[in-house]
XYZ file of C-alpha atoms in Angstrom:
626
model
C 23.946 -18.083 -21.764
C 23.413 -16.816 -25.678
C 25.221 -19.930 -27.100
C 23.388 -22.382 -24.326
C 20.026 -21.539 -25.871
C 20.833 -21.579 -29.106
C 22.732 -25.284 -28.474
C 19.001 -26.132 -27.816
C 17.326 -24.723 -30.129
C 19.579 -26.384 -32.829
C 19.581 -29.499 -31.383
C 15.795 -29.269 -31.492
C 16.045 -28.127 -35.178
C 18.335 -30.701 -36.320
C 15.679 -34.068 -34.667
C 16.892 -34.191 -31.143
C 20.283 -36.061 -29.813
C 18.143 -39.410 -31.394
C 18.959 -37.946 -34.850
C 22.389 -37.460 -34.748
C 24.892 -40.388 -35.400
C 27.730 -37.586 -34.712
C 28.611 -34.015 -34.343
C 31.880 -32.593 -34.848
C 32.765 -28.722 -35.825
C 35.795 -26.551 -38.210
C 36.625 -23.578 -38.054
C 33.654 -22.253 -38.693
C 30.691 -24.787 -38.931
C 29.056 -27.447 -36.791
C 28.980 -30.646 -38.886
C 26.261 -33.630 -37.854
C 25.969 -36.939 -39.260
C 22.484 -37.151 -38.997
C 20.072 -40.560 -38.999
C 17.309 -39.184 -41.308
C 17.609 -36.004 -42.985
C 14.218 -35.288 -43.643
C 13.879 -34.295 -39.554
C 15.824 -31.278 -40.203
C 13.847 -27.828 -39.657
C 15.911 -25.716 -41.773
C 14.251 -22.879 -42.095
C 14.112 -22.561 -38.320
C 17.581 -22.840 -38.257
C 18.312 -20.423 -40.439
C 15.745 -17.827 -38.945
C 18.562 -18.329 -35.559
C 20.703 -15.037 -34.534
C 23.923 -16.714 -35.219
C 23.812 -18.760 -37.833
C 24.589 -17.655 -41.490
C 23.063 -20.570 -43.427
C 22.855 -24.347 -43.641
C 24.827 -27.173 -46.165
C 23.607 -30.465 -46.614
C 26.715 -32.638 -48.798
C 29.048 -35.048 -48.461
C 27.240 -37.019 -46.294
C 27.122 -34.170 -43.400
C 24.201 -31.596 -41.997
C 26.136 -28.562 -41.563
C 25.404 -24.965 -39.750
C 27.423 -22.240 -40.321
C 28.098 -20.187 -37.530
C 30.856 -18.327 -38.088
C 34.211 -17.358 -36.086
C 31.813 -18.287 -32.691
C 31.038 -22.028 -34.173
C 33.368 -23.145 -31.042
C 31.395 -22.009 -28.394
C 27.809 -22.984 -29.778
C 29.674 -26.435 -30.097
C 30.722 -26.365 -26.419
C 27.481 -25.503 -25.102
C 25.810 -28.002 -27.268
C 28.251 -31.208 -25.690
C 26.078 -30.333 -22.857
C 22.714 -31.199 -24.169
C 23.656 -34.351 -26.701
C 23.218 -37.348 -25.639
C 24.677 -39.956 -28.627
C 23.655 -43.364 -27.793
C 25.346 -46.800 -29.369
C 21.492 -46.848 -30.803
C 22.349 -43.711 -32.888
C 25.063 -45.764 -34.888
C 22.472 -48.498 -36.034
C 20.846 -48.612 -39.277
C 22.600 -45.661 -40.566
C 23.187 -45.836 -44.589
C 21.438 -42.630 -45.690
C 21.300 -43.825 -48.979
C 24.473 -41.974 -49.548
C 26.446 -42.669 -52.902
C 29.726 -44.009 -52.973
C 31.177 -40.160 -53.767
C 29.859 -38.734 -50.522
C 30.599 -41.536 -48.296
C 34.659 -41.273 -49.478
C 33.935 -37.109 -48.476
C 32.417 -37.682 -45.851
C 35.338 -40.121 -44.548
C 38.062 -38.180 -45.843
C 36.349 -34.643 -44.269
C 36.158 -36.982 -41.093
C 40.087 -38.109 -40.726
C 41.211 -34.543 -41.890
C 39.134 -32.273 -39.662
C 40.635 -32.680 -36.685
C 44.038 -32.499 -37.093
C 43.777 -29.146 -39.580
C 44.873 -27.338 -35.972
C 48.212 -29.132 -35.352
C 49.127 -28.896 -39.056
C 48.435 -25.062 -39.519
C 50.089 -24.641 -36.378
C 53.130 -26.766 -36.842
C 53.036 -25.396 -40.793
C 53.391 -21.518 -39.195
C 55.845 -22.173 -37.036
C 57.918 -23.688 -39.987
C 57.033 -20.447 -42.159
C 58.323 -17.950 -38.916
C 61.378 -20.349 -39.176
C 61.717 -19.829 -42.696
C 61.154 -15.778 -42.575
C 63.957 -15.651 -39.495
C 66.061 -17.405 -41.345
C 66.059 -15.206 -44.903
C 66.673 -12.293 -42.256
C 69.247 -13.476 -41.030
C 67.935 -13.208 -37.436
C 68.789 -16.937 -36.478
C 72.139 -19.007 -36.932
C 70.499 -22.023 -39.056
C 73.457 -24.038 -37.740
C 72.492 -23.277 -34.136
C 70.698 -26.064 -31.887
C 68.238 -23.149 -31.238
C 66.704 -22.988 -34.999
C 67.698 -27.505 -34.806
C 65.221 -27.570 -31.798
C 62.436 -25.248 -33.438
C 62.835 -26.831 -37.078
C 62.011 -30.226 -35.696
C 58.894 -28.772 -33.192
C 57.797 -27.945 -36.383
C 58.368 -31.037 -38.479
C 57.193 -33.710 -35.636
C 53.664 -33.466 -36.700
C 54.621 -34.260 -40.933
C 56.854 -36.827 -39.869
C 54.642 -38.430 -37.256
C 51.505 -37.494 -39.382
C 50.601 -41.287 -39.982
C 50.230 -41.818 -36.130
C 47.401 -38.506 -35.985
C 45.739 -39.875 -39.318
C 45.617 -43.454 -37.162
C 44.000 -41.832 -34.483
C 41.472 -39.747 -36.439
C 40.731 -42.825 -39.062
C 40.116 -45.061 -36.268
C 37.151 -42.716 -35.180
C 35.925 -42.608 -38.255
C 36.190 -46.296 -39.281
C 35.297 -47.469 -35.365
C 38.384 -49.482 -34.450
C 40.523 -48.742 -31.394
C 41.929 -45.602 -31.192
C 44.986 -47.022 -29.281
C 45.756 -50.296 -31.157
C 45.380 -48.527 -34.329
C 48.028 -45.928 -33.207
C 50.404 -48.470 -32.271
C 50.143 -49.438 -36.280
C 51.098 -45.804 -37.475
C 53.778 -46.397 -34.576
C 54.735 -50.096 -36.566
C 55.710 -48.077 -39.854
C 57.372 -45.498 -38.119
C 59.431 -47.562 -35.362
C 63.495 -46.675 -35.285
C 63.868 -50.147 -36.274
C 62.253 -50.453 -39.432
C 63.409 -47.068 -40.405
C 66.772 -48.389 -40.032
C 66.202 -51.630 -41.947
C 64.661 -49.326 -44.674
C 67.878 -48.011 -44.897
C 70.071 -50.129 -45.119
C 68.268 -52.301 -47.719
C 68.512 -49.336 -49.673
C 72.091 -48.884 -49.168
C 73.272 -52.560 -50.056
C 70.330 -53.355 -52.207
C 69.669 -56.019 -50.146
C 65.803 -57.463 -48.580
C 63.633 -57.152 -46.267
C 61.246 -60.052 -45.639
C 58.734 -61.122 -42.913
C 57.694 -65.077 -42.752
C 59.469 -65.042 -46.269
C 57.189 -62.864 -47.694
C 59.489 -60.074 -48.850
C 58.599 -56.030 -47.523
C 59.003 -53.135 -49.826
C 61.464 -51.020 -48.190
C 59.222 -47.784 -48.069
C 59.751 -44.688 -45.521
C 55.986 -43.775 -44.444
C 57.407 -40.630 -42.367
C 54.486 -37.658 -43.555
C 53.140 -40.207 -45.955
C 48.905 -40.279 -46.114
C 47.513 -43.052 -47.878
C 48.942 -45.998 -46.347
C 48.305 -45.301 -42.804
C 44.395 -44.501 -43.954
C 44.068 -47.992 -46.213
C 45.548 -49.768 -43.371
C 43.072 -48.634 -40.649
C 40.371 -49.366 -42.852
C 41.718 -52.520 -43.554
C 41.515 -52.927 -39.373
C 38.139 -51.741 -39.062
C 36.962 -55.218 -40.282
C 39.600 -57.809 -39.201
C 38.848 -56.167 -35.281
C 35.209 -56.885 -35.411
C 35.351 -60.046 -36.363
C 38.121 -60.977 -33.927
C 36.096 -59.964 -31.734
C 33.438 -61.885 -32.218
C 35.468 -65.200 -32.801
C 37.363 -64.827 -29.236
C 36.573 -66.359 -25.972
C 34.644 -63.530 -24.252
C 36.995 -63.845 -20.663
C 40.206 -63.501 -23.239
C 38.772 -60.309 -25.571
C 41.355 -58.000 -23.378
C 44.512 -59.429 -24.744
C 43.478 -61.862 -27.435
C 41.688 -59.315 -29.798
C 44.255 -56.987 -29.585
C 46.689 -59.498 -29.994
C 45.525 -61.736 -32.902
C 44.177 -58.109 -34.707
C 48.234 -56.552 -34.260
C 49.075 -60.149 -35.785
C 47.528 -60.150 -38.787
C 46.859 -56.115 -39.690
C 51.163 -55.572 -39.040
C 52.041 -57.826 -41.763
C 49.461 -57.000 -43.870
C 50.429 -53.386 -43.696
C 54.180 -54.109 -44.393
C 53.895 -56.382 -47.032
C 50.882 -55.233 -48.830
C 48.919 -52.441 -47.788
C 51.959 -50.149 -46.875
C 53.415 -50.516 -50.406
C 50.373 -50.203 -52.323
C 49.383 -47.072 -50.527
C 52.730 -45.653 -50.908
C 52.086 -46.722 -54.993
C 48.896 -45.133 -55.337
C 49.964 -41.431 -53.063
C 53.056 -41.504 -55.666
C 51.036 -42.399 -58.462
C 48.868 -39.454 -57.560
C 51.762 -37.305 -56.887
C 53.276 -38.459 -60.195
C 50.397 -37.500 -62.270
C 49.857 -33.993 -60.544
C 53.986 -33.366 -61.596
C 53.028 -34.290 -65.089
C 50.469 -31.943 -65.442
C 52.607 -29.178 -63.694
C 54.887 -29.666 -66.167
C 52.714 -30.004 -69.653
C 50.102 -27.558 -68.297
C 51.356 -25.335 -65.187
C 48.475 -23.035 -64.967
C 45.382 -25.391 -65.623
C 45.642 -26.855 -61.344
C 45.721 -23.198 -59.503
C 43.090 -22.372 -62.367
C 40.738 -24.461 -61.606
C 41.326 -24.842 -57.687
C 41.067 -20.758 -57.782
C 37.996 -20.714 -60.045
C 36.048 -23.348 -57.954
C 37.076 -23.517 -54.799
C 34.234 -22.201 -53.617
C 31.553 -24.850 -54.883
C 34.131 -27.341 -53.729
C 33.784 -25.841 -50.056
C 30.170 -26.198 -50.365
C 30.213 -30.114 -51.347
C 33.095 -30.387 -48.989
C 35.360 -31.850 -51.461
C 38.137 -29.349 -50.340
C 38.953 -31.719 -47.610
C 40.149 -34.190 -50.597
C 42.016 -31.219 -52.094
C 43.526 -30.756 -48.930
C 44.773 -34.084 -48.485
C 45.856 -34.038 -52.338
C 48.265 -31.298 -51.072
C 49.307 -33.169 -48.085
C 50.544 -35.938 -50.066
C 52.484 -33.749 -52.420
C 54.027 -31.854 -49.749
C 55.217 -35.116 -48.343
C 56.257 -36.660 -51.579
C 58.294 -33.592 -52.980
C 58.031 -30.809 -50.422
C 56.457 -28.432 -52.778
C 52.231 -28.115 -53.297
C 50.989 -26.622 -56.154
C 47.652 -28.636 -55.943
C 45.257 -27.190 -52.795
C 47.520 -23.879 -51.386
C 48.046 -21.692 -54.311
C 44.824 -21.955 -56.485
C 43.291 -21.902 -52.535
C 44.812 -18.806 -51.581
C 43.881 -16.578 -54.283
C 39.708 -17.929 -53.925
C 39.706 -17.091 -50.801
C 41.526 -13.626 -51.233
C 39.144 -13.223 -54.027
C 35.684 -14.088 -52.007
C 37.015 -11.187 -49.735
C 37.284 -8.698 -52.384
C 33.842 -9.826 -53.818
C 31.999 -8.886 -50.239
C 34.146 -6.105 -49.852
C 32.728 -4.165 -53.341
C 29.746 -5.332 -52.042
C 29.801 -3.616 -48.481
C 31.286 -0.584 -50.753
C 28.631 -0.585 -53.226
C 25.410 -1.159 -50.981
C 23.484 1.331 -49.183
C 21.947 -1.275 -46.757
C 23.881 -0.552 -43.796
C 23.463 -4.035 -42.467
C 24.568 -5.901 -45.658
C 27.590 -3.480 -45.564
C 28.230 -4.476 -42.125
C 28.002 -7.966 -43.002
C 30.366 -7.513 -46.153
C 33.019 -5.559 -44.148
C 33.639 -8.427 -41.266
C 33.248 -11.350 -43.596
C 35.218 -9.986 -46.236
C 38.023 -9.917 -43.513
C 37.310 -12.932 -42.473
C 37.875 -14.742 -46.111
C 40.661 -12.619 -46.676
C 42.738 -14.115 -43.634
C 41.313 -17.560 -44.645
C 38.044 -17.852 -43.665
C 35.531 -17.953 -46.346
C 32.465 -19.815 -44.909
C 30.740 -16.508 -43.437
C 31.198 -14.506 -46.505
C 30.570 -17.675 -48.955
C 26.839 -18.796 -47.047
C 26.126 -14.878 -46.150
C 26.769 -12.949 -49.468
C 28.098 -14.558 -52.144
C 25.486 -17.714 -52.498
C 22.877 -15.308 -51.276
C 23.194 -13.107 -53.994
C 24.863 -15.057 -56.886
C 26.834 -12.292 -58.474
C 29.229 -11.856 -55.787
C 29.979 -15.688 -56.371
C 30.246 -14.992 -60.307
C 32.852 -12.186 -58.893
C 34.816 -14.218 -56.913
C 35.648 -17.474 -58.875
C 36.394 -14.841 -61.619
C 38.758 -13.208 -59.208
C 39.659 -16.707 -57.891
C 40.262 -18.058 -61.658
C 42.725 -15.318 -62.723
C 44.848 -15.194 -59.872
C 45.158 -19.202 -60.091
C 45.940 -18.912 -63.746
C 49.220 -16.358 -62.960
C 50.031 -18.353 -60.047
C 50.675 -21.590 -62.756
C 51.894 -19.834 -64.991
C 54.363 -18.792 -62.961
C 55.016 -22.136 -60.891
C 54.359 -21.175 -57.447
C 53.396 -23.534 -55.096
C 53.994 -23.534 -50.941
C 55.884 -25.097 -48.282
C 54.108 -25.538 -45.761
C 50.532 -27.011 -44.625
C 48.461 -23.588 -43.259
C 45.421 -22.704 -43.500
C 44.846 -20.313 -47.014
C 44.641 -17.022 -46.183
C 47.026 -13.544 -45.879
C 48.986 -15.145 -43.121
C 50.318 -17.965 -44.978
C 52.452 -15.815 -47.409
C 55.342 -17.300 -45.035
C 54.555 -20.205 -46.088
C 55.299 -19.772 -49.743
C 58.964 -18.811 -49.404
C 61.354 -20.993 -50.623
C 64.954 -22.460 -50.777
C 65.302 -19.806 -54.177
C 64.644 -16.576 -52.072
C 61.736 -14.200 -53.019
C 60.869 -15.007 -56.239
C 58.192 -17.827 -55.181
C 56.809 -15.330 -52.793
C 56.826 -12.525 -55.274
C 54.785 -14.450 -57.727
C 52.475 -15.562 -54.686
C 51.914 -11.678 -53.899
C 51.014 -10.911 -57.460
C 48.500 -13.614 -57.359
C 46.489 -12.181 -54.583
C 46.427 -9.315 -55.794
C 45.252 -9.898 -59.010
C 42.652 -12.111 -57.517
C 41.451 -9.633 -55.217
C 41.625 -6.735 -57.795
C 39.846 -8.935 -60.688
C 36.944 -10.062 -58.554
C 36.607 -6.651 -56.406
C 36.276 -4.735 -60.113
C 34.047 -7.374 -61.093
C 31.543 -7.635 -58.676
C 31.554 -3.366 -58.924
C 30.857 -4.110 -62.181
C 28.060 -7.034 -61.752
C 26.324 -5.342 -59.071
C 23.715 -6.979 -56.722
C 20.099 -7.270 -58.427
C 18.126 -4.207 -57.166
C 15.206 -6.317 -56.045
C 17.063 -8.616 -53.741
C 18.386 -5.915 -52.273
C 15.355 -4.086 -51.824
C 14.142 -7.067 -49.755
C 16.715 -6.659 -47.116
C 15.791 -3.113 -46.560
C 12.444 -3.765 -46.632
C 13.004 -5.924 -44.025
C 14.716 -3.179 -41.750
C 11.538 -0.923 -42.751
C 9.610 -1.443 -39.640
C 9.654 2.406 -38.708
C 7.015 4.540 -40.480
C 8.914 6.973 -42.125
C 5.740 9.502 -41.175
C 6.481 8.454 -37.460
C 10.020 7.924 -37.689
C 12.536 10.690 -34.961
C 14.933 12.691 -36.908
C 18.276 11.885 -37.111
C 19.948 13.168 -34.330
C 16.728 12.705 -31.765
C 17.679 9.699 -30.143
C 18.074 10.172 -26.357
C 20.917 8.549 -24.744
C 20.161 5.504 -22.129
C 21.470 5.734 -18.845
C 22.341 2.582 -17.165
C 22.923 2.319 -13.366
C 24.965 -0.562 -11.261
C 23.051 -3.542 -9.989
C 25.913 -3.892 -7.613
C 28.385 -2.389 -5.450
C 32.059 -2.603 -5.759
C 34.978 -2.242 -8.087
C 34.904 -1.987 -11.380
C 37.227 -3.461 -14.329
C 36.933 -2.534 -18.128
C 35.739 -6.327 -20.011
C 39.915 -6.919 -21.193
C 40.642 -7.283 -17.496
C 37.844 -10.237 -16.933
C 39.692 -13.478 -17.534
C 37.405 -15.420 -19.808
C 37.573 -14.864 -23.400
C 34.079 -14.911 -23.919
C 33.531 -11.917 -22.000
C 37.272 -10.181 -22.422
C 36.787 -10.385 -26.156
C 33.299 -8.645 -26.458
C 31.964 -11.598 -27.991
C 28.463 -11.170 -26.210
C 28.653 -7.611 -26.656
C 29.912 -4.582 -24.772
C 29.926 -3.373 -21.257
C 32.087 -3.574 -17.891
C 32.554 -6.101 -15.200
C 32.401 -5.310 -11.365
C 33.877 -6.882 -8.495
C 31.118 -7.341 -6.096
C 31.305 -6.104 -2.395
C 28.108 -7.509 -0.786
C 26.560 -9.869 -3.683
C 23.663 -8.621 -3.682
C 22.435 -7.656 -6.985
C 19.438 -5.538 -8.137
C 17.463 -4.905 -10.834
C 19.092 -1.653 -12.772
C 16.220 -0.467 -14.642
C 12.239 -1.274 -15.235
C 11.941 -4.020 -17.442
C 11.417 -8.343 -18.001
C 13.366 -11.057 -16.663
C 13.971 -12.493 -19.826
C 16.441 -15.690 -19.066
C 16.840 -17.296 -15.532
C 18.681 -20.553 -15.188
C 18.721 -23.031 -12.580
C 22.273 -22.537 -12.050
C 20.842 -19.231 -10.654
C 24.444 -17.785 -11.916
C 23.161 -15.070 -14.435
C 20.461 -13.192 -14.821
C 19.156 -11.607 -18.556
C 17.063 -8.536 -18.061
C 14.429 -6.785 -21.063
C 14.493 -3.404 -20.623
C 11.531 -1.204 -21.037
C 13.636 1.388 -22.265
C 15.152 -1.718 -25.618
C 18.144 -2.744 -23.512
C 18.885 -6.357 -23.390
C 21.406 -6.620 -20.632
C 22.845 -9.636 -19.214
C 24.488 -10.179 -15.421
C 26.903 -12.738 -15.311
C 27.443 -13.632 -11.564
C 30.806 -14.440 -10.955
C 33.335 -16.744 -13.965
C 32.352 -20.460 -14.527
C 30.134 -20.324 -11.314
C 27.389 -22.439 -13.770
C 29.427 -25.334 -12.032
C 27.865 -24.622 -8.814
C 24.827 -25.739 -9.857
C 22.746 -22.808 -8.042
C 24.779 -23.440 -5.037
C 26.248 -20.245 -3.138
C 22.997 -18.237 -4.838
C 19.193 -17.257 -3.616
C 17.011 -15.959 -6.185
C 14.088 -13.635 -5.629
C 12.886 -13.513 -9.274
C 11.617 -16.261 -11.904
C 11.734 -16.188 -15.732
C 9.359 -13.999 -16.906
C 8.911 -11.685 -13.904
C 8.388 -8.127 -14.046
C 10.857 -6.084 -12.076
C 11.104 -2.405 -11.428
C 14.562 -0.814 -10.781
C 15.454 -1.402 -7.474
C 13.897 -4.515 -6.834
C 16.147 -7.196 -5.434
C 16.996 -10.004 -7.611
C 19.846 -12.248 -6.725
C 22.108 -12.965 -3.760
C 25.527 -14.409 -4.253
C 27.703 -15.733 -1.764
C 30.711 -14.551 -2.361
C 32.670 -16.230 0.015
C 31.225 -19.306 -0.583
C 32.091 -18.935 -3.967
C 35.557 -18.115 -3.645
C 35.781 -20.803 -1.350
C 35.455 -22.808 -4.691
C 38.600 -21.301 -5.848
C 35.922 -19.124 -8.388
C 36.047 -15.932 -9.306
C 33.010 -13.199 -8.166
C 34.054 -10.821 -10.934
C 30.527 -10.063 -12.451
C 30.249 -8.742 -16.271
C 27.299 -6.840 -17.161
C 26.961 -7.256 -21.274
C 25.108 -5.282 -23.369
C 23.811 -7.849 -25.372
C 22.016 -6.214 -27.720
C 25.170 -3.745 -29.108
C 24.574 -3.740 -32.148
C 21.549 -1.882 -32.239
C 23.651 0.889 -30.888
C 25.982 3.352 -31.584
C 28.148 2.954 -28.615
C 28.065 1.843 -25.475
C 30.243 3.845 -22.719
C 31.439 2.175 -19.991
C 31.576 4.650 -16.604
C 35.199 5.738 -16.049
C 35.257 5.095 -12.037
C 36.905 2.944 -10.408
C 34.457 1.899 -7.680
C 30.708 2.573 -8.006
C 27.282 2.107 -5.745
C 23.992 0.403 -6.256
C 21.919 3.268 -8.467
C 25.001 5.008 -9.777
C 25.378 5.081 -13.847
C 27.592 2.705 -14.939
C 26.922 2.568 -18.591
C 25.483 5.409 -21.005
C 24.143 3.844 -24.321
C 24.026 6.396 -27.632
């Protein structure tokens, strides 16, 4: 329901689904290619509950939501509606910079999951293995080792897939080319032109014998390369042949291309890249980490990261080792955390401290966007703090030659990552890093401070309470709470949706209804009613904000199996009748009844108790608020 109306509202903010070429999201932040910028409302969207600021670079609109961004996103598929129209006419007046960010960003993005996934499982491997817990011989570790190096190896197949959206060609055909340079076949003839020194050569042309297993560049050139021999295939064709013949002539001509010239010249330019980045490990070791640590941060914000990242990529592929994007990455983000975490020491502003505690967590296991667009660029200083923090640490780190194994995601948790085939002393140096990271730009930012009058605006903000007027501490009566419903009750952990089990729309319990009916639990506003009739958002005269949630995905119903008695906007007293569910028509849907009953407003709270019986009755206190 929360995330459903805010999907509106931002796509209201952001110039309606006529605006937006596409939308995508990371980790932490919706990202919108937009038609014209200028329809943006930004300062609406910032004024939101949920989102912590707004980017506009590399090409890309972006909100940042934080750790919920997913869910926002999900409701929002609901309400866009991208038309071919949307694609038309589209050139922004970018420069040439942001339109290579803005592509690279685009083929990286979505397959960040599989790699941090497949780059932990290597670094478990690699941590079982040092222990001794695991017989590396065995087909046991065999099995998991390659699990975790199919997505490296096949990496030019996902990069065909993701380029293909970006560039507009077919996402099949241009699979089947990553599949080309990867095929048994070739692999073999790569080898064994390499073991006699003899040739490989298509329509006498001759083919650089090049293994693109993990390689980047190629694969990326190549689909680009596609994007405009498709087209005008297309166009050339006999409409009544386009199924086969496109395909067909487009495999024809991109293949060879790829294999005699595009393949090789990718492969020149990734080494060439790689080759450079070796030299300067070698003749200047600490100036990379340096400067990734010190401005990582403004490279985030511009979204050049995403080149970083694939910097790292190739590197990892070429030589196995990356001292480009992980090391100098790992010890900004450890040092944004320790920024916002002197500043949630330091302040007296118990919501900035709040907001410094969980997004100084956050950037500390790898996320940095929360703490980055919520403290650090807000206030300045805590930036200063961090690419301080962020600058040292890099500096130790090459000085000291670490670099990582594996592709994860830059935060505590890829330590495994940075153990190598000489024991502990890479990992060492990696802990040392962090640490002095952390420490330099937690000191500093104790030492910097935040300017006194922008944080007097934030409590001034909070000031609404007359001090004259204002309870003593200690007055505040606790809020009772009583069922809406009859029946059994389970604590939110037991309710199997995330949403709800993880507290992510705030605290309460969840009840198992007997009869369906449900009524209203105390005096108050009906302050969101959909037409799927399956939940029910109730303003409190007493400040609660409490949300019903009739049954789990029973929005799918589409107000079947329900009869309302109340509108949006209605004034209920406790008691009244508001809803009747069907339960067995519902369950007849293979859906569960289980209702939560969210406190949505927690926050403004101390606590929220939950009642500790196992069955309760219409009018008995379920939930006691402090």
């Amino acid at each position: 329901m929360k995330y459903e109306k805010e999907a509106q509202e931002i796509l209201e903010y952001v110039g309606g689904s006529e605006n937006i070429k596409t939308v995508t999201h990371c980790a932490t932040r919706l990202r919108f290619t937009l038609k014209n910028d200028e329809l943006v409302k930004e300062e609406a969207l910032k004024n939101l509950a949920d989102v912590i600021g707004t980017v506009n670079q590399g090409g890309q609109f972006q909100i940042i939501i934080g750790n919920d961004v997913k869910y926002v996103y999900k409701a929002l598929q609901q309400f866009v509606n991208i038309s071919e129209e949307n694609d038309t006419g589209v050139n922004e007046n970018k420069t040439v910079l942001n339109k290579v960010l803005d592509t690279v960003a685009g083929i990286f993005v979505p397959i960040v999951p599989a790699l941090a996934g497949s780059g932990m499982l290597k670094a478990v491997l690699a941590i079982v293995a040092l222990l001794g817990w695991i017989n590396t011989d065995g087909q046991t570790y065999q099995i998991l080792n390659f699990v975790s190096d199919a997505i490296f190896y096949f990496l030019p197949m996902l990069l065909a897939h993701s380029a293909s959206v970006k560039f507009g060609t077919n996402p099949y055909l241009s699979i089947t080319i990553g599949g080309i340079l990867l095929h048994p076949t070739f692999t073999a003839m790569i080898t064994n032109a390499r073991e006699t020194g003899g040739t490989i050569q298509l329509f006498g042309l001759p083919v650089t014998p090049v293994n693109y297993g993990s390689s980047v560049i190629p694969i990326i050139l190549t689909i680009w390369f596609m994007s405009f021999i498709e087209p005008f295939v297309d166009k050339i064709v006999p409409k009544v042949t386009r199924i086969f013949s496109t395909p067909l002539i487009t495999l024809f001509i991109v293949a060879p291309v790829a294999l005699i010239v595009i393949g090789p010249l990718g492969t020149f330019l990734g080494d060439g890249l790689a080759g450079g980045i070796r030299w300067l490990d070698n003749y200047a070791s600490w100036l990379i980490p340096m400067v990734v640590g010190t401005f990582t941060p403004l490279l985030v914000m511009t979204g050049m990261h995403y080149a970083l990242i694939s910097i790292g990529i190739n590197s990892l592929a070429k030589f196995g080792f990356d001292t480009v994007a992980g090391p100098g990455m790992l010890v900004s983000n450890i040092a944004q955390g320790g920024a916002v975490l002197a500043v949630a020491l330091r302040s007296k502003n118990m919501k900035l401290r709040s907001l410094g505690i969980s997004t100084g967590i956050s950037a500390v296991l790898g996320i940095t966007e929360p703490a980055l667009y919520g403290i650090n660029l807000t206030y300045r200083k805590p930036l200063y703090s961090a690419m301080i923090g962020g600058g040292l640490g890099g500096l130790f780190l090459g000085i000291m030659g670490v670099g990582r194994y594996q592709q994860v995601p830059p935060g505590i948790l890829a330590l495994p990552s940075f153990i190598g085939e000489d024991g502990l002393s890479n990992l060492t140096y990696t802990i040392i890093g962090i640490v002095i990271a952390f420490v330099g730009a937690f000191v500093s930012q104790l030492f910097l401070g935040i300017d006194d009058k922008e944080d007097t605006i934030i409590e001034n903000e909070e000031a609404t309470i007359d001090p004259q007027t204002a309870p003593e501490v200690g007055a505040r009566e606790s809020i009772s709470v009583t069922s809406p419903m009859a029946g059994q009750v389970l604590s939110l952990s037991q309710v199997n949706d995330d949403v709800f089990s993880q507290k992510l729309l705030g605290e309460g319990l969840a009840i198992v209804p007997k009869d369906g009916l449900i009524y209203a639990p105390f005096d108050g506003v009906i302050s969101v009613f959909l037409e799927s009739k399956h939940a029910i958002g109730i303003v409190g005269s007493n400040g609660v904000e409490l949300l019903i949630h009739c049954g789990l995905d029973t929005v799918n119903l589409i107000g079947e199996g329900f009869v309302s008695h109340v509108n949006k906007g209605d004034t209920v007293k406790k008691g009244d009748l508001l809803l009747e569910m069907d339960i067995a028509y519902i369950r007849s849907k293979h859906l569960e009844t289980t209702t939560p009953i969210l406190v949505t407003n927690t926050k403004d709270y101390l606590e929220v108790l939950p009642t500790t019986e196992e069955e309760v009755q219409v009018g008995e206190v379920v939930l006691s608020i402090e």
